CSV table of C-alpha atoms in Angstrom, one decimal:
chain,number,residue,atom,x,y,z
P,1,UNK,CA,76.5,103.0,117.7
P,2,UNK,CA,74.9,103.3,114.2
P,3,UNK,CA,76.8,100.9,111.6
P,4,UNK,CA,76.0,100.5,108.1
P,5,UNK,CA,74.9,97.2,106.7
P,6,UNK,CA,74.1,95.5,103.1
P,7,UNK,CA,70.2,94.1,102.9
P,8,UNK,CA,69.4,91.5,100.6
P,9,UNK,CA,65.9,89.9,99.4
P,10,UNK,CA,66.6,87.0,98.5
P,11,UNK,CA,65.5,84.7,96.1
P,12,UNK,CA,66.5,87.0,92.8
P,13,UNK,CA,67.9,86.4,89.4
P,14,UNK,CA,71.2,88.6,88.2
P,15,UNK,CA,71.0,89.3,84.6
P,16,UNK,CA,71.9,92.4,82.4
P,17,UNK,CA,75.3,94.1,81.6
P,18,UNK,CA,78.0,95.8,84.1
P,19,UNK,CA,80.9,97.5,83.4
P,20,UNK,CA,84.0,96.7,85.4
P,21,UNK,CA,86.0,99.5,87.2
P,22,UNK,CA,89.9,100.0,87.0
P,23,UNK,CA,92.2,96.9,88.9
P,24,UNK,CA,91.9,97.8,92.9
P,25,UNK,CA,95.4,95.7,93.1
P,26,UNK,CA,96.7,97.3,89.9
P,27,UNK,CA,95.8,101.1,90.4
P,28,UNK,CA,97.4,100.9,94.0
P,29,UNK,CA,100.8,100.6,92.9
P,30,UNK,CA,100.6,103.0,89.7
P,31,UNK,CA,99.6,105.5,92.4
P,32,UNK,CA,102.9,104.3,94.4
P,33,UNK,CA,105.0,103.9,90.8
P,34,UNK,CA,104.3,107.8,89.9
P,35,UNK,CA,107.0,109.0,93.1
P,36,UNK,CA,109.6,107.7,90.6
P,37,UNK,CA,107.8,110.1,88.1
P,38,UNK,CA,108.8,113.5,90.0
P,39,UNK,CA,106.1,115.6,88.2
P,40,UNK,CA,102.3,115.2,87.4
P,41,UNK,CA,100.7,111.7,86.6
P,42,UNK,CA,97.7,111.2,85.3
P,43,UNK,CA,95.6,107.6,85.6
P,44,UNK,CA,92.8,106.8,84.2
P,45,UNK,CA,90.3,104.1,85.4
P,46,UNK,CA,90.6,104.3,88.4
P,47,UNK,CA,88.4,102.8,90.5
P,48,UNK,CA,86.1,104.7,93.2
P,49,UNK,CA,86.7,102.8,96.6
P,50,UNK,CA,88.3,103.6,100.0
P,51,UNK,CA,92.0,101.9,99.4
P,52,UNK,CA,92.6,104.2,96.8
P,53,UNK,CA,91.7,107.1,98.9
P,54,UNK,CA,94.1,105.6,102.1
P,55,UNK,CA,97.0,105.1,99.0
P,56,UNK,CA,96.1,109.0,98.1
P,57,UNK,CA,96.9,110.0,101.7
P,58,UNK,CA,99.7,108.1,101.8
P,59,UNK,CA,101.3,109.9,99.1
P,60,UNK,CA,100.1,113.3,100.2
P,61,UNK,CA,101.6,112.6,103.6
P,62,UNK,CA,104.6,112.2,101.6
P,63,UNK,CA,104.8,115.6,99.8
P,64,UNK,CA,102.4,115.0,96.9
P,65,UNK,CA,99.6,116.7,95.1
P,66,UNK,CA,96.8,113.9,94.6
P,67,UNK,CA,93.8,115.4,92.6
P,68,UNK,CA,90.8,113.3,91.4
P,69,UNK,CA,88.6,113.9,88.9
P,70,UNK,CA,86.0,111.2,88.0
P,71,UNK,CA,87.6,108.1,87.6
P,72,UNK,CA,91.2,110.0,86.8
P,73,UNK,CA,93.4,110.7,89.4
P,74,UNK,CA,96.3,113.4,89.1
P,75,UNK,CA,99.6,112.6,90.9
P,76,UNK,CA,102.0,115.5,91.4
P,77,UNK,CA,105.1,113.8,93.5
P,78,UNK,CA,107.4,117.0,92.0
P,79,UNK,CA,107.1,118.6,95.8
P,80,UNK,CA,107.9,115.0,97.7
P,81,UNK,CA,110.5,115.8,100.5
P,82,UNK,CA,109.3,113.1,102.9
P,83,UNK,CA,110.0,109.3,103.0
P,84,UNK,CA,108.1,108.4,106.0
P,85,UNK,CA,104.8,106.6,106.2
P,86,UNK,CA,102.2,107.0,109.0
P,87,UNK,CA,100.9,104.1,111.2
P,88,UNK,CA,97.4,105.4,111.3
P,89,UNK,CA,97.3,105.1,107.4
P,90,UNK,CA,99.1,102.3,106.3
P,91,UNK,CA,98.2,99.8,109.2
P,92,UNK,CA,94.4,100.2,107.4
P,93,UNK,CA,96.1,98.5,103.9
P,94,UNK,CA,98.4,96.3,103.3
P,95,UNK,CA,99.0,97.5,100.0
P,96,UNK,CA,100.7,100.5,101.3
P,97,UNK,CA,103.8,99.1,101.7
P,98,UNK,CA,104.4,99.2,97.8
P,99,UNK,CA,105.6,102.8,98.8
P,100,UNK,CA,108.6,100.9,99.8
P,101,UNK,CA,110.2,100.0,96.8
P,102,UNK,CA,109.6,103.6,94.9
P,103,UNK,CA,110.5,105.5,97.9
P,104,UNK,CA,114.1,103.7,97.7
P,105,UNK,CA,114.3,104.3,94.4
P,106,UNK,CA,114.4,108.1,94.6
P,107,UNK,CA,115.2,108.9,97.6
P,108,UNK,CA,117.9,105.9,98.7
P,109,UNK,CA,115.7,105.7,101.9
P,110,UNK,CA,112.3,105.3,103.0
P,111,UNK,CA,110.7,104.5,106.5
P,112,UNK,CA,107.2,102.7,106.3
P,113,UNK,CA,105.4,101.3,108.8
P,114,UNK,CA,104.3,97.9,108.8
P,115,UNK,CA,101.2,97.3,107.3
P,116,UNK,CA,97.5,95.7,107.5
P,117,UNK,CA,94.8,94.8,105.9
P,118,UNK,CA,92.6,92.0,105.4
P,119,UNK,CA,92.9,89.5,108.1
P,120,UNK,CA,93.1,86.5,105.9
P,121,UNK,CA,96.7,85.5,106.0
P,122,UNK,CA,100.5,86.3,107.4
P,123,UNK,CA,101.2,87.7,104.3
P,124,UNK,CA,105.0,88.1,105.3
P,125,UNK,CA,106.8,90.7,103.5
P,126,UNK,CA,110.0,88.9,103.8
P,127,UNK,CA,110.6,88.4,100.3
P,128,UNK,CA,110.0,91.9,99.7
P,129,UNK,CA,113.4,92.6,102.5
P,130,UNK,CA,115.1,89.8,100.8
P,131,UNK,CA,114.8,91.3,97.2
P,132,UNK,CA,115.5,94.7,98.1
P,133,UNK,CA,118.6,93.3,100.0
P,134,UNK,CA,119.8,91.8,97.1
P,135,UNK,CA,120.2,95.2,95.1
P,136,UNK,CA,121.3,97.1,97.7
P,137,UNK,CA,119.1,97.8,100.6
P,138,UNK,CA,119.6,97.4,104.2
P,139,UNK,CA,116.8,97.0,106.8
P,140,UNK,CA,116.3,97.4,110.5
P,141,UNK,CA,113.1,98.0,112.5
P,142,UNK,CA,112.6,100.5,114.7
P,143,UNK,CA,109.3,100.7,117.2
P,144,UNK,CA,107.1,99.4,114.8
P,145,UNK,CA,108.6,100.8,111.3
P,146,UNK,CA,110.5,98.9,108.8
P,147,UNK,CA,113.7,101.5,108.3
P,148,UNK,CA,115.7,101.0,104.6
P,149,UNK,CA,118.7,102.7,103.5
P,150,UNK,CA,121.0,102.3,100.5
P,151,UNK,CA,124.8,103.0,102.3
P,152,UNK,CA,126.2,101.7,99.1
P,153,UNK,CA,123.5,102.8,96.5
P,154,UNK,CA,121.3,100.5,94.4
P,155,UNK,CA,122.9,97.8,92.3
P,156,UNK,CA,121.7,95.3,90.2
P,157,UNK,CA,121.4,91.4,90.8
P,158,UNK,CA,119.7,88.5,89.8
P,159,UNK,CA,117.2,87.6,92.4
P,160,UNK,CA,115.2,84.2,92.9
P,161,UNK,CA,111.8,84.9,95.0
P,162,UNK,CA,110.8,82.0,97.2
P,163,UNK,CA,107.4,82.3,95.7
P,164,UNK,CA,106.0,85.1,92.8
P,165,UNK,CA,104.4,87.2,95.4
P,166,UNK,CA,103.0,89.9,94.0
P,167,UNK,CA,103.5,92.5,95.9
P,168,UNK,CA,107.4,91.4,96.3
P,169,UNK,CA,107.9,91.8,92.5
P,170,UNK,CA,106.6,95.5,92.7
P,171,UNK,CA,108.2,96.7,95.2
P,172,UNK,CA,111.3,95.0,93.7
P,173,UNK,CA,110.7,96.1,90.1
P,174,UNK,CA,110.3,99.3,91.4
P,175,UNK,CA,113.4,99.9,92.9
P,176,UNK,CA,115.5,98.1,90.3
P,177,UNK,CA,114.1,100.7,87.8
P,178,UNK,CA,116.8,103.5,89.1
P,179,UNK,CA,119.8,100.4,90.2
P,180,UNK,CA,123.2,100.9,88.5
P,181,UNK,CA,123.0,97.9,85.9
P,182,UNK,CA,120.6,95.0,85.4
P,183,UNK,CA,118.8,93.3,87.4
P,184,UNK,CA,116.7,89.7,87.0
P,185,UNK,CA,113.4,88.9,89.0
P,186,UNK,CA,113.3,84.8,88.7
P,187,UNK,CA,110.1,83.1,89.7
P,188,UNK,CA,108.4,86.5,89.2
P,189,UNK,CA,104.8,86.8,89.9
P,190,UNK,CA,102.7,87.0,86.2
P,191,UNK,CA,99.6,88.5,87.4
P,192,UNK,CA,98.4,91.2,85.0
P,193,UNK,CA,98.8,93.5,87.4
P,194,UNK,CA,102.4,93.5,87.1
P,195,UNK,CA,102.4,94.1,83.5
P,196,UNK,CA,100.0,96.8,83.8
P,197,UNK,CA,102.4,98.1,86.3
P,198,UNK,CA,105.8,97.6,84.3
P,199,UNK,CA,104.2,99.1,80.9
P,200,UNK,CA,103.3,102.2,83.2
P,201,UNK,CA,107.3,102.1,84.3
P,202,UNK,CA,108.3,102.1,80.6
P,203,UNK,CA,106.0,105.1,80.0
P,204,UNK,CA,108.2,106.8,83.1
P,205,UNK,CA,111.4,106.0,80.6
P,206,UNK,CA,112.6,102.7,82.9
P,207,UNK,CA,113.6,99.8,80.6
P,208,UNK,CA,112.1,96.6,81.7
P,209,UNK,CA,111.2,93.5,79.3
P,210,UNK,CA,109.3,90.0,80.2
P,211,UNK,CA,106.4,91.0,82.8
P,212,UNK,CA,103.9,88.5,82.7
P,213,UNK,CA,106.4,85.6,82.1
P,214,UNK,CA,108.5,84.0,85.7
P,215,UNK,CA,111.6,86.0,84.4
P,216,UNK,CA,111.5,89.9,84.5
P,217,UNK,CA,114.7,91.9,83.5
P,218,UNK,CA,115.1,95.7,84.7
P,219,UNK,CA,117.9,98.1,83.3
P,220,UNK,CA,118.1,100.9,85.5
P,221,UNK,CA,118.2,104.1,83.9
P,222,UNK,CA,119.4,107.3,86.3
P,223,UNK,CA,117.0,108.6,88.4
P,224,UNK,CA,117.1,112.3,86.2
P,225,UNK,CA,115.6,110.1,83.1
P,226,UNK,CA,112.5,109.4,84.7
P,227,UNK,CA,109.7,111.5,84.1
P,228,UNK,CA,105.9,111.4,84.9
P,229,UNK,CA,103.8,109.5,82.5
P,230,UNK,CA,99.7,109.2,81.4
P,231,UNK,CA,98.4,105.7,82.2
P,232,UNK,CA,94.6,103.6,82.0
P,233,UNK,CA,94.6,101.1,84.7
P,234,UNK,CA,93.6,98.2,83.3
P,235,UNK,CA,89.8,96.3,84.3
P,236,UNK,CA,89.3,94.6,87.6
P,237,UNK,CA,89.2,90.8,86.8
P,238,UNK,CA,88.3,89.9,90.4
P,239,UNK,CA,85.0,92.1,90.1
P,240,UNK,CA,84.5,90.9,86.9
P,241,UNK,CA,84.5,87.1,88.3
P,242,UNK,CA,82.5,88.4,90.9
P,243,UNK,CA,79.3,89.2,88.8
P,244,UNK,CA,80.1,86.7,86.6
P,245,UNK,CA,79.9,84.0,89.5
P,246,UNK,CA,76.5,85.7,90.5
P,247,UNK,CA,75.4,85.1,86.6
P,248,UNK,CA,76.1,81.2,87.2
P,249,UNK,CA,74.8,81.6,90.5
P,250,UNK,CA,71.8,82.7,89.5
P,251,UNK,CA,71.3,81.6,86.1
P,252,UNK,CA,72.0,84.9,84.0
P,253,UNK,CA,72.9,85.8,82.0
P,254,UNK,CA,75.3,88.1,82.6
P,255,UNK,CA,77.9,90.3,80.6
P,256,UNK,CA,80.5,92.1,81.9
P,257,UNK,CA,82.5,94.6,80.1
P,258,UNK,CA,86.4,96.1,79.8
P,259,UNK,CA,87.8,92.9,80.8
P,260,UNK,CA,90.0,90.9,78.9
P,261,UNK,CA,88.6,87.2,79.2
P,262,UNK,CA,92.5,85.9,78.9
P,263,UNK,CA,92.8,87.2,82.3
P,264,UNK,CA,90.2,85.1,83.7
P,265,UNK,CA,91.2,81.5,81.8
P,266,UNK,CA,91.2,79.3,84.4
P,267,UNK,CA,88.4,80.1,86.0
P,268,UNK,CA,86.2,80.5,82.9
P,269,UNK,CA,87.3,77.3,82.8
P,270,UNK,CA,85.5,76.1,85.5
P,271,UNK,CA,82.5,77.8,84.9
P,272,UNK,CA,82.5,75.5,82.1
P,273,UNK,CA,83.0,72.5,83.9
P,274,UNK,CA,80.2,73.1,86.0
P,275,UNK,CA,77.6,73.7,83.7
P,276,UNK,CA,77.2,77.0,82.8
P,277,UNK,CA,77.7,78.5,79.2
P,278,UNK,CA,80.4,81.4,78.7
P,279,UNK,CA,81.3,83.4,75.6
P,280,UNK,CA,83.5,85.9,75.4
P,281,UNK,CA,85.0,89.2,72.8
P,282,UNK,CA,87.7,91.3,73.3
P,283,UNK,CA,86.7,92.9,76.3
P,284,UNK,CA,84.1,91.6,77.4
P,285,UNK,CA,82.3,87.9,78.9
P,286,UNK,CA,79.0,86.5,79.3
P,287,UNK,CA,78.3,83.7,81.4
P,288,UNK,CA,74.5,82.3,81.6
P,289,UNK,CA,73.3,78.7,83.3
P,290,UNK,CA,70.1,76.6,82.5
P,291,UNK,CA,71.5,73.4,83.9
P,292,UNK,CA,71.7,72.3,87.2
P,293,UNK,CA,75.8,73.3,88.9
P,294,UNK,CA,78.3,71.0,88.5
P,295,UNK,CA,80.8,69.9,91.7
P,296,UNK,CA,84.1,70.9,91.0
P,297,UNK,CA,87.8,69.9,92.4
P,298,UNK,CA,89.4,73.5,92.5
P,299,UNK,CA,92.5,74.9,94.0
P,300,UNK,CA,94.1,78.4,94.4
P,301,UNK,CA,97.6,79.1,92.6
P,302,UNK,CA,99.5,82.2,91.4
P,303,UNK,CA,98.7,83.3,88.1
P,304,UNK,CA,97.9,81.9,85.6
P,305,UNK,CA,96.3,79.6,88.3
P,306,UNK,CA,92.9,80.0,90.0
P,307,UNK,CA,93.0,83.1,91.7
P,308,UNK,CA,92.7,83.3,95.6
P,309,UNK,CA,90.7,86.0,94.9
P,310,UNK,CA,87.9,84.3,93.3
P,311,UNK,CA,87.8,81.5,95.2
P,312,UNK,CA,85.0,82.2,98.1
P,313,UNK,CA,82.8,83.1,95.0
P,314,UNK,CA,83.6,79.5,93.8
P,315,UNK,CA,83.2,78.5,96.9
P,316,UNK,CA,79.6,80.0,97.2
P,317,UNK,CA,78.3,78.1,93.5
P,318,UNK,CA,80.1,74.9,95.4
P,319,UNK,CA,77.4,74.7,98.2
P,320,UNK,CA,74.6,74.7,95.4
P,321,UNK,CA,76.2,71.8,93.2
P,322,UNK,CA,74.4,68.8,92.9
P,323,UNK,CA,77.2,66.6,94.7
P,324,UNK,CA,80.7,67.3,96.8
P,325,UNK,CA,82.9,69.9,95.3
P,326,UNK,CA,87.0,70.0,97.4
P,327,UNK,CA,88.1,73.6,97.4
P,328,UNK,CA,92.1,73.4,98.3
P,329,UNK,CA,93.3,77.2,99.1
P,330,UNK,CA,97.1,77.0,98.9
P,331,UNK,CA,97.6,80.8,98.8
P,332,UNK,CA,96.7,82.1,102.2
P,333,UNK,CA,96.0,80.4,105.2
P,334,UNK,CA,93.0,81.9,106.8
P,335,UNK,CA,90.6,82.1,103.8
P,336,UNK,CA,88.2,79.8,104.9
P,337,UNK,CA,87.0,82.2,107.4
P,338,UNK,CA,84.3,82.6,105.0
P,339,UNK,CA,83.1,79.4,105.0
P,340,UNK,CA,81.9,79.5,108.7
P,341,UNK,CA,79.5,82.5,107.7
P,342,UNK,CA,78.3,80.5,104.4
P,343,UNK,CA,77.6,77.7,106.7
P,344,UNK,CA,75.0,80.2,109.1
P,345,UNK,CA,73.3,80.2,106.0
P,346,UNK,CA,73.2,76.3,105.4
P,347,UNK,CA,75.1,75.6,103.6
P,348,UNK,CA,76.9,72.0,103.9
P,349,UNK,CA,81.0,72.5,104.4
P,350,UNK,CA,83.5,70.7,106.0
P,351,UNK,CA,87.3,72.0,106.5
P,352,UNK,CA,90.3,69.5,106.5
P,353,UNK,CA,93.4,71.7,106.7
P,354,UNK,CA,93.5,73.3,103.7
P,355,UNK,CA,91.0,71.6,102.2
P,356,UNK,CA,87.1,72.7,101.9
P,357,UNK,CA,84.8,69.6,101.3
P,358,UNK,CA,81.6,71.4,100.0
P,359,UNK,CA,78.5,69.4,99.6
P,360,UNK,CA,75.9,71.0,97.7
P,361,UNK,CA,72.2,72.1,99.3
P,362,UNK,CA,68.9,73.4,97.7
P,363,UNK,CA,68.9,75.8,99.3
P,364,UNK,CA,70.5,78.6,101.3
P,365,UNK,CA,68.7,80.9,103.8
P,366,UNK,CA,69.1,84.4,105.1
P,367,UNK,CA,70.7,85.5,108.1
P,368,UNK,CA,73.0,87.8,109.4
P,369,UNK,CA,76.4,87.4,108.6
P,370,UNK,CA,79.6,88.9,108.6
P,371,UNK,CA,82.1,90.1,106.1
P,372,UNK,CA,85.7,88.5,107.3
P,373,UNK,CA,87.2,89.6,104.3
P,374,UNK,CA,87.3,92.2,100.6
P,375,UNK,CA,85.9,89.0,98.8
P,376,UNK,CA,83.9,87.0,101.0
P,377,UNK,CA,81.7,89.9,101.5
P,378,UNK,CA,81.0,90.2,98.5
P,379,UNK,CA,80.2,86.7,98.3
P,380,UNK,CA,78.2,87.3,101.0
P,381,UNK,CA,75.7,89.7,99.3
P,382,UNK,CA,75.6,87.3,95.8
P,383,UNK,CA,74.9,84.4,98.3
P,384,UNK,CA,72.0,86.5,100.4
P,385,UNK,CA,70.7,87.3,96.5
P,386,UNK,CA,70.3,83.3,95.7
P,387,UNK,CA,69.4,82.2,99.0
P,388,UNK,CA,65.7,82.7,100.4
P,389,UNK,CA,64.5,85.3,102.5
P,390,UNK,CA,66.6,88.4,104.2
P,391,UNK,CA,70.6,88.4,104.6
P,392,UNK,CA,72.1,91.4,106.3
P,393,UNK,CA,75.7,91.9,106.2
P,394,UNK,CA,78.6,93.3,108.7
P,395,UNK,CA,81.1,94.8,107.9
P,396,UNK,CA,81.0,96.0,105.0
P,397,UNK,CA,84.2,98.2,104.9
P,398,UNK,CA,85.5,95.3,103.7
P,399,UNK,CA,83.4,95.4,100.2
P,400,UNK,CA,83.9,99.2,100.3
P,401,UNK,CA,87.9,98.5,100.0
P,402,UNK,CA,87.4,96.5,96.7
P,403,UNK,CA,84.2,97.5,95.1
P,404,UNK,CA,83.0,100.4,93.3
P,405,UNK,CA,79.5,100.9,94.2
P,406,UNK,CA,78.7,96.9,94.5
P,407,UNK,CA,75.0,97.7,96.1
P,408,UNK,CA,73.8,99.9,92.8
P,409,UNK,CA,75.7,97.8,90.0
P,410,UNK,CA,73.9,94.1,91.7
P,411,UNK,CA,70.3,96.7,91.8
P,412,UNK,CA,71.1,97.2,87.6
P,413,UNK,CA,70.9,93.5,87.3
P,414,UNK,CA,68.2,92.7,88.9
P,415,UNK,CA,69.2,92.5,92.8
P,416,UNK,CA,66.9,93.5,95.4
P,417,UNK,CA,69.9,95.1,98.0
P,418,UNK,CA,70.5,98.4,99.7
P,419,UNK,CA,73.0,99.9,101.7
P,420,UNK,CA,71.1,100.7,105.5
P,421,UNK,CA,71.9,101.9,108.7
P,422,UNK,CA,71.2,99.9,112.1
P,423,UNK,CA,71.8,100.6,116.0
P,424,UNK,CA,73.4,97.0,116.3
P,425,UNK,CA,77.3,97.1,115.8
P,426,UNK,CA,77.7,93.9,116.4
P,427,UNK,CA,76.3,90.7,114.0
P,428,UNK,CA,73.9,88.7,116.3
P,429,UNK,CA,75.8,85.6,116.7
């Protein structure tokens, strides 16, 4: 059976300027966010890749007109009469079940299956059920689907998450939006995400004040006082550390643009630390290298920590630093599955629980390897680009669920990759 893989020649230097596409993680759940909206939504910047077309059929198996034109999608949830998600769809994304929250909020009810998605984790969603319980909602599970109703209607609370999980402060926020009173999200997650997604909700005429601080209040407003809304999604800060860790990688330099650098502090940051030169505007960053990489001592936090996201791209610039660099993931379990693949390439790492001990090599060499996850396989293809000789990679559905045409923005700066079919499905192991 034919599969498509990602070539690289290695051996190249990245340099030149990319624009970044609309937030994959922030785009999701405006898409979710505009059932609250009853009419027609419009988002701009939004990104082309395949989890926004699953979220797309999600809401169209739900009742909704989803219309896309360019990099703006239109959202028409006025005809929504159904709150039931398919299996088929959302066990592909995990992100589907940000449904969840909005459904409840309009309808009182929603039935969503559980989800998927990246295998890189448990990724509970029990502090999503806890939150929602707390305003209201009651759960039970039924043959494979998480079943919500609202016997009493939605009410506000003050809520304490175990841990700012993103994707339980969405859901939650969302839902508190149309709750009788107030309700307060404590140790609420700060990505930028959320605020993109609560100044979208303020558009819709919800009332909610301090997203991007741990505290986030909601007034809920009646459901009739919502309204749909035009929204930008704002840049992708994971693809914009992406090429900028192929510009250290590789020397640079490299610029991307519509990014705010405040979103990536901490790991401009360590850019810095290991060597490379960074400069930055309002919406854009540069980061260039003409010294050999530094080790680093890195570990993964909720923002405005090091991002999970970024961290087998950090990981990658680890296994060419001139000495031993300790990677410590405390996000999610399982993302040192990429480090097995970096090491078919030789690189030098060793894994101590959740520690990586990564001891940097001259040089890496190509092979065929495996995406395990959205941003290892990316990593992947930056790695094939710096290492020598040819690097095919598997699986790259992954890449597709994340990245807006990765293959043809790396061949702008420089990269020598393309996007080919082969009759072997499976990576030679």
């Amino acid at each position: 059976m034919a599969e498509e893989i990602i070539i690289v020649q290695g051996n190249n230097t990245l340099a030149g300027d990319v624009a970044v596409s609309g937030a994959k993680n922030s785009a999701l759940k405006l898409i979710a966010a505009a059932l609250l909206g009853q009419g027609e939504t419009t988002i701009h910047n939004v990104p082309l890749i395949s989890d926004i077309s699953i979220m797309s059929d999600v809401l169209r198996c739900l009742g909704a007109r989803v219309e896309r034109d360019g990099h703006t999608l239109t959202v028409d949830t006025s005809a929504v009469d159904k709150h039931e998600t398919p299996y088929e769809l959302v066990s592909k994304m995990r992100a589907s079940i940000s449904v969840l929250g909005p459904l409840v909020g309009r309808f009182g009810c929603a039935r969503v299956a559980m989800p998927g998605g990246c295998q890189i984790g448990a990724r509970k969603i029990d502090m999503h059920l806890v939150g929602l319980e707390a305003i209201g909602v009651e759960f039970s599970i039924d043959h494979g689907f998480l079943e919500a109703s609202t016997p009493n209607g939605l009410h506000g609370a003050h809520v304490v998450l175990d841990f700012p999980s993103v994707g339980a402060t969405e859901n939650l926020l969302m839902a508190a939006v149309a709750a009788e009173g107030s309700t307060v999200i404590e140790n609420a997650a700060r990505e930028p995400e959320i605020v993109d997604l609560a100044n979208m909700l303020v558009s819709m005429g919800t009332r909610v004040t301090g997203a991007g601080s741990d505290i986030i209040e909601v007034e809920g407003v009646p459901l009739s006082s919502l309204h749909p809304c035009e929204h930008t999604t704002v840049g992708d800060r994971i693809e914009a550390g992406t090429f900028l860790a192929g510009g250290a990688l590789t020397g640079g330099p490299v610029t991307v643009h519509g990014i705010d650098p405040s979103y990536l502090r901490v790991a401009l940051m360590k850019l810095r630390a290991m060597g490379c030169d960074v400069e930055t505007g309002d919406d854009w960053i540069t980061v260039g290298r003409t010294r050999p990489l530094a080790p680093i001592d890195l570990q993964t936090l909720p923002h405005p920590g090091f991002p999970t996201d970024l961290q087998a791209q950090f990981m990658l610039l680890a296994a060419f630093a001139d000495g031993m660099s300790v990677i410590t993931e405390n996000v999610f379990e399982n993302r040192f599955m990429f480090a097995s693949e970096l090491m078919r390439m030789g690189a030098d790492i060793a894994i101590e629980d959740h520690h990586a001990l990564v001891r940097g090599v001259d040089v890496l060499q190509g092979a065929d390897v495996s995406s395990t996850d959205l941003r290892a396989g990316a990593a992947l293809v930056l790695a094939g680009i710096a290492g020598e000789g040819e690097t095919r990679v598997h699986n790259i559905g992954h890449i597709d669920r994340g990245y807006e045409d990765y293959v043809g923005k790396l061949r702008a700066l420089g990269a020598d990759v393309v996007r080919a079919e082969t009759e072997q499905a499976q990576t030679s192991r």
